[in-house]
Amino acid sequence: MKLSHIALAAPKIDDVLEKLRVLELKVKETHEVPSEKVKAAMVPVEFSPHFRIEILEPTAQDSPIAKFLERKPAGGMHHLCFEVSQLERWLKVVQDAGLEVLPPGIRKAARGKAFFIHPKSLAGVLVELEEIA
Amino acid sequence: MKLSHIALAAPKIDDVLEKLRVLELKVKETHEVPSEKVKAAMVPVEFSPHFRIEILEPTAQDSPIAKFLERKPAGGMHHLCFEVSQLERWLKVVQDAGLEVLPPGIRKAARGKAFFIHPKSLAGVLVELEEIA
């Protein structure tokens, strides 16, 4: 059981690739899958040695996860997180590229600090960038 | 820029862990993050050497991805895929555990064969198991 891919759906691949270039992620190849009636772009990524799937359960009704579950009661994929160094530099890169950052910007995270990119700026996907302390 | 985690939201962590055990994925540790008002369970996973993020764009209006975009026009995370060997054995394991498999079961995939587990059986997440030919 080895994780093979994470699939994102998007109206236009090129729009997503443009945003991913801001994060220095680049497409390796694009091909059509006629049986599924899709065009697929492959974007290789590196892994943190700490990589894991995280399951998040709300502990209060005003938790961000509780609000997500109001819209999707059965649960679902909530966000992707990338580990970076120089988080302040990445905040500037992301904002200079016109991607929206969720307030309050850089915040304390479980193991360091982090900020979130609004899903509307990145193919409907909430993306966290974190720097481990 | 290294992938650090994929976060799933769920009403009850224990329910998800029970399903993940069917896939032989086990929790390593669980902790609370008071600032985010969540409990988080960490599930380590291995990677396929072929791992990538896939961006899927529909090429026809009756594509499954087109249907997804009707509900989420901006796009979003669509599915997770795990690479396995002995796909037929996994189909039996998954069905014997009471998880629902999408019809028609095992199908031809881009690079081999695959089947999908219904999101309602796994924390709202569509999960593909594939075997590379």
PDB file of C-alpha atoms in Angstrom:
ATOM      1  CA  MET A   1       0.000   0.000   0.000  1.00  0.00           C
ATOM      2  CA  LYS A   2       2.084   2.889  -1.312  1.00  0.00           C
ATOM      3  CA  LEU A   3       0.726   6.357  -1.964  1.00  0.00           C
ATOM      4  CA  SER A   4       0.759   6.743  -5.750  1.00  0.00           C
ATOM      5  CA  HIS A   5      -0.862  10.110  -6.388  1.00  0.00           C
ATOM      6  CA  ILE A   6      -3.118  12.860  -5.127  1.00  0.00           C
ATOM      7  CA  ALA A   7      -5.558  13.904  -7.837  1.00  0.00           C
ATOM      8  CA  LEU A   8      -6.897  17.453  -8.076  1.00  0.00           C
ATOM      9  CA  ALA A   9      -9.780  18.348 -10.375  1.00  0.00           C
ATOM     10  CA  ALA A  10      -9.635  21.694 -12.159  1.00  0.00           C
ATOM     11  CA  PRO A  11     -11.446  23.402 -15.021  1.00  0.00           C
ATOM     12  CA  LYS A  12      -8.130  24.388 -16.696  1.00  0.00           C
ATOM     13  CA  ILE A  13      -4.827  22.600 -16.086  1.00  0.00           C
ATOM     14  CA  ASP A  14      -2.828  25.585 -17.349  1.00  0.00           C
ATOM     15  CA  ASP A  15      -4.293  27.896 -14.703  1.00  0.00           C
ATOM     16  CA  VAL A  16      -3.254  25.494 -11.951  1.00  0.00           C
ATOM     17  CA  LEU A  17       0.221  24.978 -13.359  1.00  0.00           C
ATOM     18  CA  GLU A  18       0.744  28.741 -13.383  1.00  0.00           C
ATOM     19  CA  LYS A  19      -0.059  28.865  -9.651  1.00  0.00           C
ATOM     20  CA  LEU A  20       2.074  25.821  -8.894  1.00  0.00           C
ATOM     21  CA  ARG A  21       5.045  27.495 -10.600  1.00  0.00           C
ATOM     22  CA  VAL A  22       4.877  30.149  -7.875  1.00  0.00           C
ATOM     23  CA  LEU A  23       5.544  27.289  -5.443  1.00  0.00           C
ATOM     24  CA  GLU A  24       8.356  26.074  -7.747  1.00  0.00           C
ATOM     25  CA  LEU A  25       6.394  22.925  -8.621  1.00  0.00           C
ATOM     26  CA  LYS A  26       6.568  22.025 -12.314  1.00  0.00           C
ATOM     27  CA  VAL A  27       4.691  19.682 -14.600  1.00  0.00           C
ATOM     28  CA  LYS A  28       6.644  16.681 -15.860  1.00  0.00           C
ATOM     29  CA  GLU A  29       4.251  15.447 -18.538  1.00  0.00           C
ATOM     30  CA  THR A  30       0.651  15.785 -19.650  1.00  0.00           C
ATOM     31  CA  HIS A  31      -1.398  13.087 -21.329  1.00  0.00           C
ATOM     32  CA  GLU A  32      -4.991  12.229 -22.151  1.00  0.00           C
ATOM     33  CA  VAL A  33      -6.875   9.311 -20.609  1.00  0.00           C
ATOM     34  CA  PRO A  34      -9.674   8.728 -23.152  1.00  0.00           C
ATOM     35  CA  SER A  35     -11.418   6.096 -20.989  1.00  0.00           C
ATOM     36  CA  GLU A  36     -11.879   8.650 -18.167  1.00  0.00           C
ATOM     37  CA  LYS A  37     -12.373  11.631 -20.517  1.00  0.00           C
ATOM     38  CA  VAL A  38      -9.671  13.642 -18.815  1.00  0.00           C
ATOM     39  CA  LYS A  39      -6.395  15.319 -19.554  1.00  0.00           C
ATOM     40  CA  ALA A  40      -3.888  14.679 -16.738  1.00  0.00           C
ATOM     41  CA  ALA A  41      -0.806  16.707 -15.811  1.00  0.00           C
ATOM     42  CA  MET A  42       1.786  15.004 -13.622  1.00  0.00           C
ATOM     43  CA  VAL A  43       3.579  17.176 -11.078  1.00  0.00           C
ATOM     44  CA  PRO A  44       6.363  15.353  -9.204  1.00  0.00           C
ATOM     45  CA  VAL A  45       6.922  16.470  -5.618  1.00  0.00           C
ATOM     46  CA  GLU A  46       9.470  15.701  -2.933  1.00  0.00           C
ATOM     47  CA  PHE A  47       8.464  14.496   0.506  1.00  0.00           C
ATOM     48  CA  SER A  48       9.262  15.632   3.954  1.00  0.00           C
ATOM     49  CA  PRO A  49      10.781  12.781   5.978  1.00  0.00           C
ATOM     50  CA  HIS A  50       7.912  13.508   8.405  1.00  0.00           C
ATOM     51  CA  PHE A  51       5.220  12.837   5.803  1.00  0.00           C
ATOM     52  CA  ARG A  52       1.935  11.412   7.050  1.00  0.00           C
ATOM     53  CA  ILE A  53      -1.782  11.440   6.425  1.00  0.00           C
ATOM     54  CA  GLU A  54      -3.399  13.462   9.218  1.00  0.00           C
ATOM     55  CA  ILE A  55      -6.951  12.764  10.364  1.00  0.00           C
ATOM     56  CA  LEU A  56      -8.455  15.836  12.023  1.00  0.00           C
ATOM     57  CA  GLU A  57     -11.428  15.672  14.395  1.00  0.00           C
ATOM     58  CA  PRO A  58     -12.889  18.880  15.836  1.00  0.00           C
ATOM     59  CA  THR A  59     -12.769  19.351  19.612  1.00  0.00           C
ATOM     60  CA  ALA A  60     -15.074  22.407  19.617  1.00  0.00           C
ATOM     61  CA  GLN A  61     -18.001  23.610  17.551  1.00  0.00           C
ATOM     62  CA  ASP A  62     -16.120  26.720  16.422  1.00  0.00           C
ATOM     63  CA  SER A  63     -13.133  24.699  15.184  1.00  0.00           C
ATOM     64  CA  PRO A  64     -12.324  25.297  11.488  1.00  0.00           C
ATOM     65  CA  ILE A  65     -12.745  21.540  11.024  1.00  0.00           C
ATOM     66  CA  ALA A  66     -16.242  21.661  12.554  1.00  0.00           C
ATOM     67  CA  LYS A  67     -17.178  24.329  10.009  1.00  0.00           C
ATOM     68  CA  PHE A  68     -15.835  22.143   7.172  1.00  0.00           C
ATOM     69  CA  LEU A  69     -17.923  19.208   8.446  1.00  0.00           C
ATOM     70  CA  GLU A  70     -21.066  21.379   8.411  1.00  0.00           C
ATOM     71  CA  ARG A  71     -20.609  21.470   4.612  1.00  0.00           C
ATOM     72  CA  LYS A  72     -19.315  17.887   4.282  1.00  0.00           C
ATOM     73  CA  PRO A  73     -20.746  15.868   7.197  1.00  0.00           C
ATOM     74  CA  ALA A  74     -19.071  12.598   6.163  1.00  0.00           C
ATOM     75  CA  GLY A  75     -15.656  14.288   6.065  1.00  0.00           C
ATOM     76  CA  GLY A  76     -13.244  14.732   3.199  1.00  0.00           C
ATOM     77  CA  MET A  77      -9.831  15.967   2.150  1.00  0.00           C
ATOM     78  CA  HIS A  78      -9.225  19.251   3.953  1.00  0.00           C
ATOM     79  CA  HIS A  79      -5.776  20.564   2.978  1.00  0.00           C
ATOM     80  CA  LEU A  80      -2.310  19.809   1.641  1.00  0.00           C
ATOM     81  CA  CYS A  81       0.730  20.957   3.556  1.00  0.00           C
ATOM     82  CA  PHE A  82       4.237  21.606   2.244  1.00  0.00           C
ATOM     83  CA  GLU A  83       7.267  22.019   4.472  1.00  0.00           C
ATOM     84  CA  VAL A  84       9.569  24.906   3.556  1.00  0.00           C
ATOM     85  CA  SER A  85      12.466  26.809   5.009  1.00  0.00           C
ATOM     86  CA  GLN A  86      12.380  30.629   5.077  1.00  0.00           C
ATOM     87  CA  LEU A  87       8.615  30.915   5.614  1.00  0.00           C
ATOM     88  CA  GLU A  88       8.714  34.757   5.552  1.00  0.00           C
ATOM     89  CA  ARG A  89      10.323  34.688   2.107  1.00  0.00           C
ATOM     90  CA  TRP A  90       7.606  32.298   0.859  1.00  0.00           C
ATOM     91  CA  LEU A  91       4.886  34.563   2.248  1.00  0.00           C
ATOM     92  CA  LYS A  92       6.284  37.412   0.150  1.00  0.00           C
ATOM     93  CA  VAL A  93       6.643  35.227  -2.967  1.00  0.00           C
ATOM     94  CA  VAL A  94       3.070  33.999  -2.647  1.00  0.00           C
ATOM     95  CA  GLN A  95       1.601  37.452  -2.010  1.00  0.00           C
ATOM     96  CA  ASP A  96       3.687  39.083  -4.766  1.00  0.00           C
ATOM     97  CA  ALA A  97       2.260  36.480  -7.174  1.00  0.00           C
ATOM     98  CA  GLY A  98      -1.265  37.602  -6.226  1.00  0.00           C
ATOM     99  CA  LEU A  99      -2.285  34.477  -4.305  1.00  0.00           C
ATOM    100  CA  GLU A 100      -4.533  35.229  -1.313  1.00  0.00           C
ATOM    101  CA  VAL A 101      -3.193  34.330   2.122  1.00  0.00           C
ATOM    102  CA  LEU A 102      -5.660  33.567   4.912  1.00  0.00           C
ATOM    103  CA  PRO A 103      -5.583  36.009   7.829  1.00  0.00           C
ATOM    104  CA  PRO A 104      -3.687  36.471  10.066  1.00  0.00           C
ATOM    105  CA  GLY A 105      -0.870  35.335   7.750  1.00  0.00           C
ATOM    106  CA  ILE A 106       1.931  33.570   9.582  1.00  0.00           C
ATOM    107  CA  ARG A 107       0.683  31.862  12.734  1.00  0.00           C
ATOM    108  CA  LYS A 108       1.982  29.436  15.333  1.00  0.00           C
ATOM    109  CA  ALA A 109       1.530  25.809  14.180  1.00  0.00           C
ATOM    110  CA  ALA A 110       1.789  22.475  15.948  1.00  0.00           C
ATOM    111  CA  ARG A 111       5.511  22.130  15.262  1.00  0.00           C
ATOM    112  CA  GLY A 112       6.620  25.610  14.188  1.00  0.00           C
ATOM    113  CA  LYS A 113       4.885  28.287  12.146  1.00  0.00           C
ATOM    114  CA  ALA A 114       2.719  28.258   9.044  1.00  0.00           C
ATOM    115  CA  PHE A 115       0.431  30.171   6.723  1.00  0.00           C
ATOM    116  CA  PHE A 116      -2.440  29.099   4.472  1.00  0.00           C
ATOM    117  CA  ILE A 117      -3.188  29.959   0.828  1.00  0.00           C
ATOM    118  CA  HIS A 118      -6.892  30.514   0.111  1.00  0.00           C
ATOM    119  CA  PRO A 119      -8.460  27.658  -1.899  1.00  0.00           C
ATOM    120  CA  LYS A 120      -9.777  30.139  -4.473  1.00  0.00           C
ATOM    121  CA  SER A 121      -6.170  31.009  -5.338  1.00  0.00           C
ATOM    122  CA  LEU A 122      -5.151  27.406  -5.987  1.00  0.00           C
ATOM    123  CA  ALA A 123      -7.668  25.203  -7.800  1.00  0.00           C
ATOM    124  CA  GLY A 124     -10.064  24.997  -4.856  1.00  0.00           C
ATOM    125  CA  VAL A 125      -7.375  23.430  -2.646  1.00  0.00           C
ATOM    126  CA  LEU A 126      -6.435  24.828   0.761  1.00  0.00           C
ATOM    127  CA  VAL A 127      -2.616  24.761   0.887  1.00  0.00           C
ATOM    128  CA  GLU A 128      -0.529  25.210   4.035  1.00  0.00           C
ATOM    129  CA  LEU A 129       3.143  26.132   4.011  1.00  0.00           C
ATOM    130  CA  GLU A 130       4.879  25.307   7.282  1.00  0.00           C
ATOM    131  CA  GLU A 131       8.344  25.797   8.695  1.00  0.00           C
ATOM    132  CA  ILE A 132       9.396  23.386  11.430  1.00  0.00           C
ATOM    133  CA  ALA A 133      10.945  25.140  14.438  1.00  0.00           C
TER     134      ALA A 133
ATOM    135  CA  MET B   1       8.907  22.688  -1.011  1.00  0.00           C
ATOM    136  CA  LYS B   2       8.383  19.190   0.362  1.00  0.00           C
ATOM    137  CA  LEU B   3       4.999  17.564   0.846  1.00  0.00           C
ATOM    138  CA  SER B   4       4.513  17.356   4.596  1.00  0.00           C
ATOM    139  CA  HIS B   5       0.997  16.002   5.043  1.00  0.00           C
ATOM    140  CA  ILE B   6      -2.431  15.465   3.553  1.00  0.00           C
ATOM    141  CA  ALA B   7      -5.115  16.421   6.065  1.00  0.00           C
ATOM    142  CA  LEU B   8      -8.504  14.721   6.123  1.00  0.00           C
ATOM    143  CA  ALA B   9     -11.377  16.073   8.198  1.00  0.00           C
ATOM    144  CA  ALA B  10     -13.656  13.564   9.906  1.00  0.00           C
ATOM    145  CA  PRO B  11     -16.330  13.614  12.599  1.00  0.00           C
ATOM    146  CA  LYS B  12     -14.671  10.694  14.444  1.00  0.00           C
ATOM    147  CA  ILE B  13     -11.015   9.760  14.121  1.00  0.00           C
ATOM    148  CA  ASP B  14     -11.637   6.247  15.438  1.00  0.00           C
ATOM    149  CA  ASP B  15     -14.108   5.465  12.641  1.00  0.00           C
ATOM    150  CA  VAL B  16     -11.541   6.457  10.022  1.00  0.00           C
ATOM    151  CA  LEU B  17      -8.726   4.515  11.681  1.00  0.00           C
ATOM    152  CA  GLU B  18     -10.895   1.407  11.645  1.00  0.00           C
ATOM    153  CA  LYS B  19     -11.321   1.748   7.857  1.00  0.00           C
ATOM    154  CA  LEU B  20      -7.637   2.526   7.332  1.00  0.00           C
ATOM    155  CA  ARG B  21      -6.713  -0.650   9.191  1.00  0.00           C
ATOM    156  CA  VAL B  22      -8.452  -2.562   6.393  1.00  0.00           C
ATOM    157  CA  LEU B  23      -5.862  -0.994   4.084  1.00  0.00           C
ATOM    158  CA  GLU B  24      -3.125  -1.936   6.598  1.00  0.00           C
ATOM    159  CA  LEU B  25      -2.497   1.731   7.421  1.00  0.00           C
ATOM    160  CA  LYS B  26      -2.019   2.369  11.134  1.00  0.00           C
ATOM    161  CA  VAL B  27      -1.944   5.428  13.352  1.00  0.00           C
ATOM    162  CA  LYS B  28       1.432   6.328  14.814  1.00  0.00           C
ATOM    163  CA  GLU B  29       0.333   8.936  17.350  1.00  0.00           C
ATOM    164  CA  THR B  30      -2.608  11.155  18.205  1.00  0.00           C
ATOM    165  CA  HIS B  31      -2.402  14.577  19.815  1.00  0.00           C
ATOM    166  CA  GLU B  32      -4.525  17.656  20.420  1.00  0.00           C
ATOM    167  CA  VAL B  33      -3.814  21.033  18.845  1.00  0.00           C
ATOM    168  CA  PRO B  34      -5.643  23.425  21.197  1.00  0.00           C
ATOM    169  CA  SER B  35      -4.995  26.497  18.998  1.00  0.00           C
ATOM    170  CA  GLU B  36      -6.872  24.843  16.096  1.00  0.00           C
ATOM    171  CA  LYS B  37      -9.404  23.062  18.310  1.00  0.00           C
ATOM    172  CA  VAL B  38      -8.671  19.700  16.749  1.00  0.00           C
ATOM    173  CA  LYS B  39      -7.457  16.269  17.651  1.00  0.00           C
ATOM    174  CA  ALA B  40      -4.998  14.965  15.043  1.00  0.00           C
ATOM    175  CA  ALA B  41      -4.062  11.367  14.266  1.00  0.00           C
ATOM    176  CA  MET B  42      -0.852  10.817  12.291  1.00  0.00           C
ATOM    177  CA  VAL B  43      -0.842   7.933   9.815  1.00  0.00           C
ATOM    178  CA  PRO B  44       2.558   7.334   8.195  1.00  0.00           C
ATOM    179  CA  VAL B  45       2.463   6.039   4.622  1.00  0.00           C
ATOM    180  CA  GLU B  46       5.016   4.811   2.135  1.00  0.00           C
ATOM    181  CA  PHE B  47       5.340   6.278  -1.318  1.00  0.00           C
ATOM    182  CA  SER B  48       5.369   4.819  -4.746  1.00  0.00           C
ATOM    183  CA  PRO B  49       8.557   5.820  -6.597  1.00  0.00           C
ATOM    184  CA  HIS B  50       6.112   7.166  -9.226  1.00  0.00           C
ATOM    185  CA  PHE B  51       4.427   9.541  -6.799  1.00  0.00           C
ATOM    186  CA  ARG B  52       3.069  12.786  -8.213  1.00  0.00           C
ATOM    187  CA  ILE B  53       0.286  15.309  -7.835  1.00  0.00           C
ATOM    188  CA  GLU B  54      -2.076  14.854 -10.793  1.00  0.00           C
ATOM    189  CA  ILE B  55      -4.134  17.743 -12.142  1.00  0.00           C
ATOM    190  CA  LEU B  56      -7.206  16.455 -13.991  1.00  0.00           C
ATOM    191  CA  GLU B  57      -9.114  18.525 -16.543  1.00  0.00           C
ATOM    192  CA  PRO B  58     -12.261  17.110 -18.165  1.00  0.00           C
ATOM    193  CA  THR B  59     -12.237  16.594 -21.936  1.00  0.00           C
ATOM    194  CA  ALA B  60     -15.998  15.908 -22.186  1.00  0.00           C
ATOM    195  CA  GLN B  61     -19.098  17.046 -20.343  1.00  0.00           C
ATOM    196  CA  ASP B  62     -19.879  13.517 -19.171  1.00  0.00           C
ATOM    197  CA  SER B  63     -16.420  13.022 -17.686  1.00  0.00           C
ATOM    198  CA  PRO B  64     -16.489  12.128 -13.971  1.00  0.00           C
ATOM    199  CA  ILE B  65     -14.273  15.184 -13.428  1.00  0.00           C
ATOM    200  CA  ALA B  66     -16.815  17.427 -15.200  1.00  0.00           C
ATOM    201  CA  LYS B  67     -19.482  16.158 -12.789  1.00  0.00           C
ATOM    202  CA  PHE B  68     -17.214  16.931  -9.820  1.00  0.00           C
ATOM    203  CA  LEU B  69     -16.678  20.478 -11.147  1.00  0.00           C
ATOM    204  CA  GLU B  70     -20.428  21.008 -11.366  1.00  0.00           C
ATOM    205  CA  ARG B  71     -20.430  20.735  -7.564  1.00  0.00           C
ATOM    206  CA  LYS B  72     -17.075  22.498  -7.047  1.00  0.00           C
ATOM    207  CA  PRO B  73     -16.565  24.878  -9.983  1.00  0.00           C
ATOM    208  CA  ALA B  74     -13.196  26.168  -8.756  1.00  0.00           C
ATOM    209  CA  GLY B  75     -11.848  22.610  -8.485  1.00  0.00           C
ATOM    210  CA  GLY B  76     -10.565  20.727  -5.481  1.00  0.00           C
ATOM    211  CA  MET B  77      -8.977  17.546  -4.232  1.00  0.00           C
ATOM    212  CA  HIS B  78     -10.617  14.661  -6.072  1.00  0.00           C
ATOM    213  CA  HIS B  79      -9.053  11.400  -4.903  1.00  0.00           C
ATOM    214  CA  LEU B  80      -6.090   9.645  -3.321  1.00  0.00           C
ATOM    215  CA  CYS B  81      -4.509   6.676  -5.052  1.00  0.00           C
ATOM    216  CA  PHE B  82      -2.459   3.868  -3.522  1.00  0.00           C
ATOM    217  CA  GLU B  83      -0.376   1.457  -5.552  1.00  0.00           C
ATOM    218  CA  VAL B  84      -0.704  -2.204  -4.568  1.00  0.00           C
ATOM    219  CA  SER B  85       0.226  -5.603  -5.864  1.00  0.00           C
ATOM    220  CA  GLN B  86      -2.428  -8.363  -6.046  1.00  0.00           C
ATOM    221  CA  LEU B  87      -5.325  -6.043  -6.835  1.00  0.00           C
ATOM    222  CA  GLU B  88      -7.868  -8.930  -6.860  1.00  0.00           C
ATOM    223  CA  ARG B  89      -6.856  -9.868  -3.323  1.00  0.00           C
ATOM    224  CA  TRP B  90      -7.323  -6.255  -2.185  1.00  0.00           C
ATOM    225  CA  LEU B  91     -10.752  -6.114  -3.807  1.00  0.00           C
ATOM    226  CA  LYS B  92     -11.794  -9.095  -1.706  1.00  0.00           C
ATOM    227  CA  VAL B  93     -10.265  -7.650   1.497  1.00  0.00           C
ATOM    228  CA  VAL B  94     -12.042  -4.329   0.972  1.00  0.00           C
ATOM    229  CA  GLN B  95     -15.395  -5.901   0.139  1.00  0.00           C
ATOM    230  CA  ASP B  96     -15.165  -8.428   2.983  1.00  0.00           C
ATOM    231  CA  ALA B  97     -14.625  -5.491   5.367  1.00  0.00           C
ATOM    232  CA  GLY B  98     -17.895  -3.961   4.145  1.00  0.00           C
ATOM    233  CA  LEU B  99     -16.410  -1.019   2.235  1.00  0.00           C
ATOM    234  CA  GLU B 100     -18.361  -0.144  -0.909  1.00  0.00           C
ATOM    235  CA  VAL B 101     -16.532  -0.475  -4.230  1.00  0.00           C
ATOM    236  CA  LEU B 102     -17.643   1.690  -7.161  1.00  0.00           C
ATOM    237  CA  PRO B 103     -19.057  -0.240 -10.102  1.00  0.00           C
ATOM    238  CA  PRO B 104     -17.824  -1.919 -12.230  1.00  0.00           C
ATOM    239  CA  GLY B 105     -15.141  -2.929  -9.697  1.00  0.00           C
ATOM    240  CA  ILE B 106     -11.755  -3.570 -11.303  1.00  0.00           C
ATOM    241  CA  ARG B 107     -11.317  -1.539 -14.477  1.00  0.00           C
ATOM    242  CA  LYS B 108      -8.547  -0.710 -16.925  1.00  0.00           C
ATOM    243  CA  ALA B 109      -6.519   2.279 -15.724  1.00  0.00           C
ATOM    244  CA  ALA B 110      -3.956   4.535 -17.398  1.00  0.00           C
ATOM    245  CA  ARG B 111      -1.023   2.284 -16.434  1.00  0.00           C
ATOM    246  CA  GLY B 112      -2.634  -0.998 -15.391  1.00  0.00           C
ATOM    247  CA  LYS B 113      -5.855  -1.740 -13.523  1.00  0.00           C
ATOM    248  CA  ALA B 114      -7.633  -0.180 -10.580  1.00  0.00           C
ATOM    249  CA  PHE B 115     -10.755   0.021  -8.466  1.00  0.00           C
ATOM    250  CA  PHE B 116     -12.279   2.810  -6.378  1.00  0.00           C
ATOM    251  CA  ILE B 117     -13.653   2.775  -2.826  1.00  0.00           C
ATOM    252  CA  HIS B 118     -16.785   4.895  -2.375  1.00  0.00           C
ATOM    253  CA  PRO B 119     -16.156   8.121  -0.404  1.00  0.00           C
ATOM    254  CA  LYS B 120     -18.968   7.250   2.003  1.00  0.00           C
ATOM    255  CA  SER B 121     -16.972   4.187   3.097  1.00  0.00           C
ATOM    256  CA  LEU B 122     -13.830   6.172   3.902  1.00  0.00           C
ATOM    257  CA  ALA B 123     -14.308   9.562   5.603  1.00  0.00           C
ATOM    258  CA  GLY B 124     -15.720  11.237   2.507  1.00  0.00           C
ATOM    259  CA  VAL B 125     -12.551  10.522   0.524  1.00  0.00           C
ATOM    260  CA  LEU B 126     -12.568   8.762  -2.852  1.00  0.00           C
ATOM    261  CA  VAL B 127      -9.713   6.222  -2.718  1.00  0.00           C
ATOM    262  CA  GLU B 128      -8.287   4.395  -5.729  1.00  0.00           C
ATOM    263  CA  LEU B 129      -6.218   1.226  -5.476  1.00  0.00           C
ATOM    264  CA  GLU B 130      -4.165   0.562  -8.602  1.00  0.00           C
ATOM    265  CA  GLU B 131      -1.863  -2.169  -9.789  1.00  0.00           C
ATOM    266  CA  ILE B 132       0.716  -1.164 -12.379  1.00  0.00           C
ATOM    267  CA  ALA B 133       0.856  -3.571 -15.328  1.00  0.00           C
TER     268      ALA B 133
END
